Coordinates of C-alpha atoms in Angstrom, one line a residue:
X1 CA -15.3 23.4 -4.3
X2 CA -16.6 19.9 -4.3
X3 CA -16.8 17.8 -1.1
X4 CA -16.6 14.1 -1.0
X5 CA -17.8 11.0 0.9
X6 CA -15.3 8.3 1.5
X7 CA -16.2 4.6 1.6
X8 CA -14.0 2.5 3.8
X9 CA -12.7 3.5 7.3
X10 CA -9.6 1.4 7.2
X11 CA -5.9 2.3 7.0
X12 CA -6.0 4.0 3.6
X13 CA -8.7 6.4 4.8
X14 CA -6.0 8.3 6.8
X15 CA -3.9 8.9 3.7
X16 CA -6.8 9.8 1.5
X17 CA -8.1 12.4 4.1
X18 CA -4.7 14.0 4.3
X19 CA -4.2 14.0 0.5
X20 CA -7.6 15.5 -0.4
X21 CA -7.9 17.7 2.7
X22 CA -10.0 17.0 5.8
X23 CA -12.1 20.0 5.2
X24 CA -13.4 18.5 1.9
X25 CA -14.6 15.2 3.4
X26 CA -18.2 15.1 4.5
X27 CA -18.2 11.6 6.2
X28 CA -16.8 8.1 5.9
X29 CA -19.0 5.2 5.1
X30 CA -18.2 1.7 6.4
X31 CA -20.0 -1.6 6.2
X32 CA -18.9 -2.6 9.7
X33 CA -21.8 -1.7 12.0
X34 CA -19.4 -1.5 15.0
X35 CA -17.6 1.4 13.4
X36 CA -20.7 3.5 13.0
X37 CA -20.6 6.5 15.4
X38 CA -16.8 6.5 15.6
X39 CA -14.6 9.1 13.9
X40 CA -11.3 9.4 12.0
X41 CA -9.7 12.8 12.5
X42 CA -13.1 14.2 13.7
X43 CA -14.8 13.0 10.5
X44 CA -17.9 10.9 11.4
X45 CA -18.2 7.2 10.3
X46 CA -21.7 6.4 9.0
X47 CA -23.4 3.4 7.6
X48 CA -24.3 2.9 3.9
X49 CA -28.0 3.3 4.7
X50 CA -27.2 6.6 6.4
X51 CA -25.4 7.7 3.2
X52 CA -28.3 6.7 1.0
X53 CA -30.6 8.9 3.1
X54 CA -28.4 12.0 3.1
X55 CA -26.2 12.2 -0.1
X56 CA -26.8 14.5 -3.0
X57 CA -24.6 14.5 -6.1
X58 CA -21.3 14.5 -4.3
X59 CA -18.5 12.2 -5.6
X60 CA -17.9 9.1 -3.5
X61 CA -14.2 8.0 -3.1
X62 CA -13.7 4.3 -2.4
X63 CA -10.7 4.1 0.0
X64 CA -11.0 0.4 1.0
X65 CA -8.1 -1.8 -0.2
X66 CA -10.5 -4.4 -1.5
X67 CA -13.2 -2.5 -3.3
X68 CA -15.1 -5.0 -5.5
X69 CA -18.0 -5.6 -3.1
X70 CA -18.3 -1.9 -2.4
X71 CA -18.4 -1.1 -6.1
X72 CA -21.2 -3.7 -6.5
X73 CA -23.1 -2.1 -3.7
X74 CA -23.0 1.2 -5.4
X75 CA -24.0 0.0 -8.8
X76 CA -26.9 -2.0 -7.4
X77 CA -28.2 1.3 -6.0
X78 CA -27.6 3.1 -9.3
X79 CA -24.7 5.1 -8.0
X80 CA -22.0 5.8 -10.7
X81 CA -20.5 9.0 -9.3
X82 CA -17.6 7.3 -7.6
X83 CA -13.8 7.0 -7.8
X84 CA -11.6 4.1 -6.7
X85 CA -8.7 5.9 -4.9
X86 CA -5.1 4.6 -5.1
X87 CA -3.6 3.2 -1.9
X88 CA -2.4 6.7 -1.2
X89 CA -1.3 5.9 2.3
X90 CA 1.2 3.3 1.0
X91 CA 3.3 6.2 -0.5
X92 CA 2.4 8.7 -3.2
X93 CA 3.6 12.1 -4.2
X94 CA 1.4 15.1 -3.2
X95 CA -0.3 17.2 -5.9
X96 CA 2.0 20.1 -5.0
X97 CA 5.0 17.8 -5.7
X98 CA 3.5 16.7 -9.0
X99 CA 3.1 20.4 -10.1
X100 CA 6.6 21.3 -9.0
X101 CA 8.6 18.3 -10.2
X102 CA 6.9 18.1 -13.6
X103 CA 7.1 21.9 -13.8
X104 CA 3.5 22.1 -14.8
X105 CA 3.5 25.8 -14.2
X106 CA 5.8 26.2 -17.3
X107 CA 3.4 24.3 -19.6
X108 CA 1.1 26.0 -22.1
X109 CA -1.0 22.9 -22.6
X110 CA -1.7 19.9 -20.3
X111 CA -3.7 16.8 -21.4
X112 CA -4.9 14.3 -18.8
X113 CA -5.4 10.7 -19.9
X114 CA -8.4 10.1 -17.7
X115 CA -9.9 12.5 -15.2
X116 CA -10.6 11.9 -11.5
X117 CA -10.5 13.7 -8.2
X118 CA -6.6 13.7 -8.3
X119 CA -6.7 15.3 -11.8
X120 CA -9.2 17.8 -10.5
X121 CA -6.9 18.7 -7.7
X122 CA -4.0 19.3 -10.1
X123 CA -6.1 21.6 -12.3
X124 CA -7.4 23.4 -9.2
X125 CA -3.9 23.9 -7.8
X126 CA -2.7 25.4 -11.1
X127 CA -5.8 27.6 -11.3
X128 CA -5.4 28.8 -7.7
X129 CA -1.7 29.6 -8.3
X130 CA -2.7 31.7 -11.3
X131 CA -1.2 29.6 -14.0
X132 CA -3.0 30.1 -17.3
X133 CA -2.2 26.8 -19.1
X134 CA -4.8 25.0 -21.3
X135 CA -6.0 21.8 -19.7
X136 CA -7.8 19.1 -21.7
X137 CA -9.0 15.6 -20.9
X138 CA -9.1 12.3 -22.7
X139 CA -11.8 10.5 -20.6
X140 CA -11.6 6.8 -20.0
X141 CA -14.9 6.4 -18.2
X142 CA -18.4 8.0 -18.7
X143 CA -18.3 9.6 -15.2
X144 CA -15.0 11.3 -16.2
X145 CA -16.9 13.3 -18.8
X146 CA -19.3 14.5 -16.1
X147 CA -16.4 15.6 -13.9
X148 CA -14.7 17.4 -16.8
X149 CA -17.9 19.2 -17.7
X150 CA -18.3 20.3 -14.1
X151 CA -14.8 21.8 -14.2
X152 CA -15.3 23.3 -17.6
X153 CA -12.5 21.2 -19.1
X154 CA -12.4 20.5 -22.8
X155 CA -12.8 16.8 -23.8
X156 CA -10.6 15.7 -26.7
X157 CA -9.7 12.4 -28.5
X158 CA -6.3 10.8 -28.1
X159 CA -5.6 11.2 -31.8
X160 CA -5.6 15.0 -31.5
X161 CA -2.5 15.2 -29.3
X162 CA 0.9 16.1 -30.8
X163 CA 4.6 15.6 -29.8
X164 CA 4.8 18.8 -27.7
X165 CA 1.9 17.9 -25.4
X166 CA 2.4 17.3 -21.7
X167 CA 0.3 14.1 -21.0
X168 CA -0.6 13.1 -17.4
X169 CA -1.6 9.5 -16.8
X170 CA -3.2 7.9 -13.7
X171 CA -2.1 4.3 -14.3
X172 CA 1.3 2.7 -15.1
X173 CA -0.2 0.4 -17.7
X174 CA -1.7 3.5 -19.5
X175 CA 1.6 5.3 -19.5
X176 CA 3.5 2.2 -20.8
X177 CA 1.0 1.6 -23.6
X178 CA 0.9 5.3 -24.7
X179 CA 4.7 5.4 -24.7
X180 CA 4.9 2.3 -26.8
X181 CA 2.2 3.3 -29.3
X182 CA 3.1 7.1 -29.4
X183 CA 6.9 7.3 -29.1
X184 CA 6.7 10.8 -30.6
X185 CA 5.2 12.2 -27.3
X186 CA 8.1 13.6 -25.3
X187 CA 6.4 14.4 -21.9
X188 CA 4.3 11.6 -20.5
X189 CA 4.0 11.7 -16.7
X190 CA 2.5 9.0 -14.5
X191 CA 1.4 9.9 -11.0
X192 CA 2.9 6.6 -9.6
X193 CA 6.4 7.2 -11.0
X194 CA 7.2 10.1 -8.7
X195 CA 9.1 9.4 -5.5
X196 CA 7.4 10.7 -2.4
X197 CA 9.4 13.4 -0.8
X198 CA 10.0 11.5 2.5
X199 CA 11.2 8.5 0.5
X200 CA 14.0 10.3 -1.3
X201 CA 16.4 10.0 1.6
X202 CA 15.4 6.3 2.1
X203 CA 16.3 5.4 -1.4
X204 CA 20.0 6.0 -1.1
X205 CA 20.2 4.4 2.4
X206 CA 18.5 1.2 1.2
X207 CA 21.1 0.5 -1.5
X208 CA 23.6 -0.5 1.1
X209 CA 21.6 -3.8 1.6
X210 CA 21.9 -4.9 -2.0
X211 CA 23.3 -8.5 -2.1
X212 CA 24.8 -8.1 1.4
X213 CA 23.9 -11.8 2.0
X214 CA 24.5 -13.1 -1.5
X215 CA 24.0 -16.9 -1.7
X216 CA 23.0 -17.3 2.0
X217 CA 20.0 -18.9 3.7
X218 CA 17.4 -17.3 5.9
X219 CA 14.0 -17.9 7.7
X220 CA 11.1 -15.6 7.4
X221 CA 9.1 -16.1 10.6
X222 CA 5.4 -15.4 10.4
X223 CA 3.1 -15.0 13.5
X224 CA 0.7 -17.8 12.8
X225 CA -0.6 -20.0 15.7
X226 CA 1.3 -23.0 14.4
X227 CA 4.6 -21.5 15.4
X228 CA 6.2 -22.9 18.5
X229 CA 8.8 -21.5 20.9
X230 CA 11.1 -24.4 20.2
X231 CA 11.1 -23.5 16.5
X232 CA 12.7 -20.2 17.4
X233 CA 15.3 -21.9 19.6
X234 CA 16.1 -24.2 16.7
X235 CA 16.7 -21.2 14.4
X236 CA 18.8 -19.5 17.1
X237 CA 21.0 -22.6 17.6
X238 CA 21.4 -23.2 13.9
X239 CA 22.9 -19.7 13.4
X240 CA 20.7 -19.2 10.3
X241 CA 19.6 -15.6 9.8
X242 CA 15.9 -14.8 10.3
X243 CA 13.3 -12.1 9.7
X244 CA 10.7 -11.3 12.4
X245 CA 7.6 -9.2 11.8
X246 CA 5.0 -7.0 13.4
X247 CA 4.4 -7.8 17.1
X248 CA 6.6 -10.8 17.5
X249 CA 8.7 -8.9 20.0
X250 CA 5.9 -9.8 22.5
X251 CA 7.6 -13.2 23.0
X252 CA 11.1 -11.9 23.6
X253 CA 10.8 -12.5 27.4
X254 CA 10.2 -16.2 26.7
X255 CA 13.0 -16.9 24.3
X256 CA 16.6 -16.0 23.6
X257 CA 15.9 -15.9 19.9
X258 CA 16.1 -12.5 18.2
X259 CA 15.5 -11.9 14.5
X260 CA 18.4 -10.8 12.4
X261 CA 16.1 -8.4 10.7
X262 CA 12.7 -7.0 11.6
X263 CA 9.9 -5.8 9.3
X264 CA 6.9 -3.6 10.0
X265 CA 4.5 -3.0 7.1
X266 CA 1.1 -2.2 8.7
X267 CA 0.1 1.4 9.4
X268 CA -2.1 0.8 12.4
X269 CA 0.4 -1.5 14.0
X270 CA 3.1 1.2 13.8
X271 CA 0.7 3.9 15.0
X272 CA -0.7 1.9 17.9
X273 CA 2.5 0.4 19.1
X274 CA 4.9 3.3 18.3
X275 CA 6.2 3.7 21.8
X276 CA 7.0 0.0 22.0
X277 CA 8.6 -0.2 18.6
X278 CA 10.9 2.7 19.3
X279 CA 12.5 0.7 22.1
X280 CA 13.5 -2.0 19.7
X281 CA 17.0 -2.2 18.1
X282 CA 16.6 -0.1 15.0
X283 CA 19.5 -0.5 12.6
X284 CA 18.2 -3.9 11.6
X285 CA 14.6 -2.7 11.4
X286 CA 12.8 -2.2 8.1
X287 CA 9.6 -0.2 8.1
X288 CA 7.2 0.8 5.3
X289 CA 7.2 4.6 4.9
X290 CA 3.5 5.7 4.9
X291 CA 2.1 8.9 3.3
X292 CA 0.4 10.0 6.5
X293 CA 1.7 9.0 9.9
X294 CA -0.4 11.1 12.3
X295 CA 1.6 11.9 15.4
X296 CA 4.2 9.1 14.8
X297 CA 7.4 10.8 13.4
X298 CA 10.1 8.8 11.8
X299 CA 12.6 7.0 14.0
X300 CA 16.4 7.4 13.7
X301 CA 18.4 4.5 12.3
X302 CA 15.3 2.7 10.9
X303 CA 15.5 1.5 7.3
X304 CA 12.3 3.1 5.9
X305 CA 11.3 1.7 2.5
X306 CA 8.9 3.0 -0.1
X307 CA 5.6 1.4 -0.8
X308 CA 3.4 1.7 -3.9
X309 CA 0.1 3.7 -4.0
X310 CA -1.0 2.0 -7.2
X311 CA -3.4 -0.9 -6.8
X312 CA -1.6 -4.0 -8.2
X313 CA -3.3 -7.0 -6.6
X314 CA -4.0 -10.5 -8.0
X315 CA -3.4 -10.5 -11.8
X316 CA -1.7 -7.1 -11.6
X317 CA 0.5 -8.2 -8.7
X318 CA 4.2 -7.2 -8.9
X319 CA 7.4 -8.1 -7.1
X320 CA 10.2 -5.5 -6.6
X321 CA 13.7 -6.1 -7.8
X322 CA 14.9 -2.9 -6.1
X323 CA 13.5 -2.1 -2.6
X324 CA 15.1 1.4 -2.8
X325 CA 12.6 2.3 -5.5
X326 CA 9.5 0.4 -4.3
X327 CA 8.2 -2.6 -2.3
X328 CA 4.9 -3.8 -3.5
X329 CA 2.1 -4.7 -1.1
X330 CA 0.6 -8.2 -1.0
X331 CA -1.7 -7.9 1.9
X332 CA 0.8 -9.5 4.1
X333 CA 4.0 -8.2 5.8
X334 CA 5.6 -11.6 4.7
X335 CA 5.4 -10.4 1.1
X336 CA 7.4 -7.3 2.0
X337 CA 9.9 -9.4 3.8
X338 CA 10.4 -11.7 0.8
X339 CA 11.2 -8.7 -1.4
X340 CA 13.7 -7.4 1.1
X341 CA 15.3 -10.8 1.6
X342 CA 15.8 -11.4 -2.1
X343 CA 17.2 -7.9 -2.6
X344 CA 19.7 -8.8 0.1
X345 CA 20.8 -11.7 -1.9
X346 CA 19.4 -14.7 0.1
X347 CA 19.2 -17.7 -2.2
X348 CA 17.3 -20.1 0.0
X349 CA 14.4 -18.9 2.1
X350 CA 12.2 -20.9 4.5
X351 CA 8.8 -19.6 5.6
X352 CA 7.7 -20.5 9.1
X353 CA 4.4 -19.6 10.9
X354 CA 2.7 -18.8 7.5
X355 CA -0.6 -20.4 8.4
X356 CA -2.8 -18.4 6.0
X357 CA -5.9 -19.1 8.0
X358 CA -7.9 -17.1 10.5
X359 CA -10.5 -18.1 13.2
X360 CA -13.4 -15.7 12.4
X361 CA -12.5 -12.1 13.3
X362 CA -8.7 -11.6 12.9
X363 CA -8.8 -9.5 16.1
X364 CA -9.9 -12.4 18.2
X365 CA -7.5 -14.7 20.2
X366 CA -6.1 -17.7 18.4
X367 CA -4.9 -16.1 15.2
X368 CA -1.3 -15.4 16.4
X369 CA 1.0 -17.6 18.4
X370 CA 1.7 -14.8 20.9
X371 CA -1.9 -13.9 21.5
X372 CA -1.6 -14.5 25.2
X373 CA 1.0 -11.7 25.3
X374 CA -1.2 -9.0 23.7
X375 CA -4.3 -7.1 24.7
X376 CA -7.1 -5.7 22.5
X377 CA -6.1 -6.0 18.9
X378 CA -9.2 -4.3 17.4
X379 CA -7.4 -1.2 16.4
X380 CA -4.7 -3.0 14.4
X381 CA -6.4 -6.1 13.1
X382 CA -7.7 -5.6 9.6
X383 CA -9.9 -7.9 7.6
X384 CA -7.7 -10.6 5.9
X385 CA -8.1 -11.3 2.2
X386 CA -6.2 -14.6 1.8
X387 CA -6.9 -14.9 -1.9
X388 CA -5.0 -11.7 -2.5
X389 CA -2.0 -12.8 -0.4
X390 CA -1.9 -16.2 -2.1
X391 CA -1.8 -14.4 -5.5
X392 CA 1.1 -12.3 -4.2
X393 CA 2.9 -15.5 -3.1
X394 CA 2.4 -17.0 -6.5
X395 CA 4.1 -13.9 -7.9
X396 CA 6.9 -14.3 -5.4
X397 CA 7.5 -17.8 -6.5
X398 CA 7.4 -16.8 -10.2
X399 CA 10.0 -14.1 -9.5
X400 CA 12.2 -16.3 -7.3
X401 CA 12.2 -19.2 -9.8
X402 CA 13.4 -16.7 -12.4
X403 CA 16.3 -15.6 -10.2
X404 CA 17.3 -19.1 -9.0
X405 CA 16.0 -18.4 -5.5
X406 CA 14.5 -21.3 -3.6
X407 CA 11.6 -20.7 -1.3
X408 CA 10.2 -23.5 1.0
X409 CA 7.3 -23.6 3.4
X410 CA 8.4 -25.0 6.7
X411 CA 5.1 -24.2 8.4
X412 CA 3.3 -26.9 10.4
X413 CA 0.0 -27.3 8.5
X414 CA -1.7 -24.1 7.4
X415 CA -3.2 -23.4 3.9
X416 CA -0.2 -22.0 2.0
X417 CA 0.5 -24.5 -0.8
X418 CA 2.3 -22.2 -3.2
X419 CA 5.8 -23.4 -2.2
X420 CA 7.3 -26.8 -1.6
X421 CA 6.8 -28.1 1.9
X422 CA 9.7 -29.0 4.2
X423 CA 9.7 -30.3 7.8
X424 CA 11.5 -28.0 10.2
X425 CA 12.4 -30.8 12.6
X426 CA 14.4 -32.5 9.8
X427 CA 15.7 -29.2 8.4
X428 CA 17.5 -28.0 11.5

């Protein structure tokens, strides 16, 4: 049984470890020197140089959300035996669920369009359960041929499949293209189309929020340093609805303002501040439902919403029309809040505290307007990638424009120029 190295000790590593199995992970590589010597679930974190000294022919799984620089590192060292994992932690069905919901145990022949560690897990699960179906692969990359040969899986061309085949794809774009070009194929399954088991209950509950505020106005309040306490008082006195996010509850003792709705979309924020979060009012609270939540069980009354495990940043960015099915990530909780707000029917949305700029390390003081209320943020402050979030906001504007929704940026200063600017002092 093959063991793996992971590259990236961030949020997604937790989900990847749980998905593939802790016992199959040798170590986690990370480029941040300060993480070296630490552990995740007892798995050691090592440097890239340590990995270069020790590794053999094991497959390396890139877990990091932004992987381009890591991929470049590997290629510069002549390492091609790697796989860019989905954002599993954001919400993805397990391999066991894939086997059961697609009834793969009833199939005589299964063809995989592409082959990777997830495909290898599927074939291993079928083999371990004693199912005798024929498994074949249509590789999309050279390394996939190597993995298929290791597993003694036959490689075939796309042209050789017929209408009775069961075809498994590992990208939505692939599934859509094959369905369009080969309408005769009846059973095409895409790993990102399955609803994670723990999201099934959430799906029906979230539908109650559809168009509940049709035609109304709201503020989405970010936590940037430009936000002022008097801004929150203005919103409170205006009576306009508002969304708060992440740790904004830290300023509750200094203001009478309370958000109409609250959104949490970051794994480590939820993990680290679970005991504080569970003391908040919950029936107005929206929280992303993650694949792996450690020792942080779901809270009663909270509106858990499904994320997307497929990587869809920048030119592949998407915006959800139905939060009961999926809420796409945009490297900012504000992007989640926009999808929720538009689903609720809000037609005019003002962004506030959306600075889109950081002072060096995002964990240092000065990056959030409530920094004087919080302690060490190292465990919850991930590296920002502003260009990804800006691309997401461009997608939000495109979607909103198409739906007749107006989005304005009422932030003082900052670097977000996607939406028209408006002055909060003259607004309310």
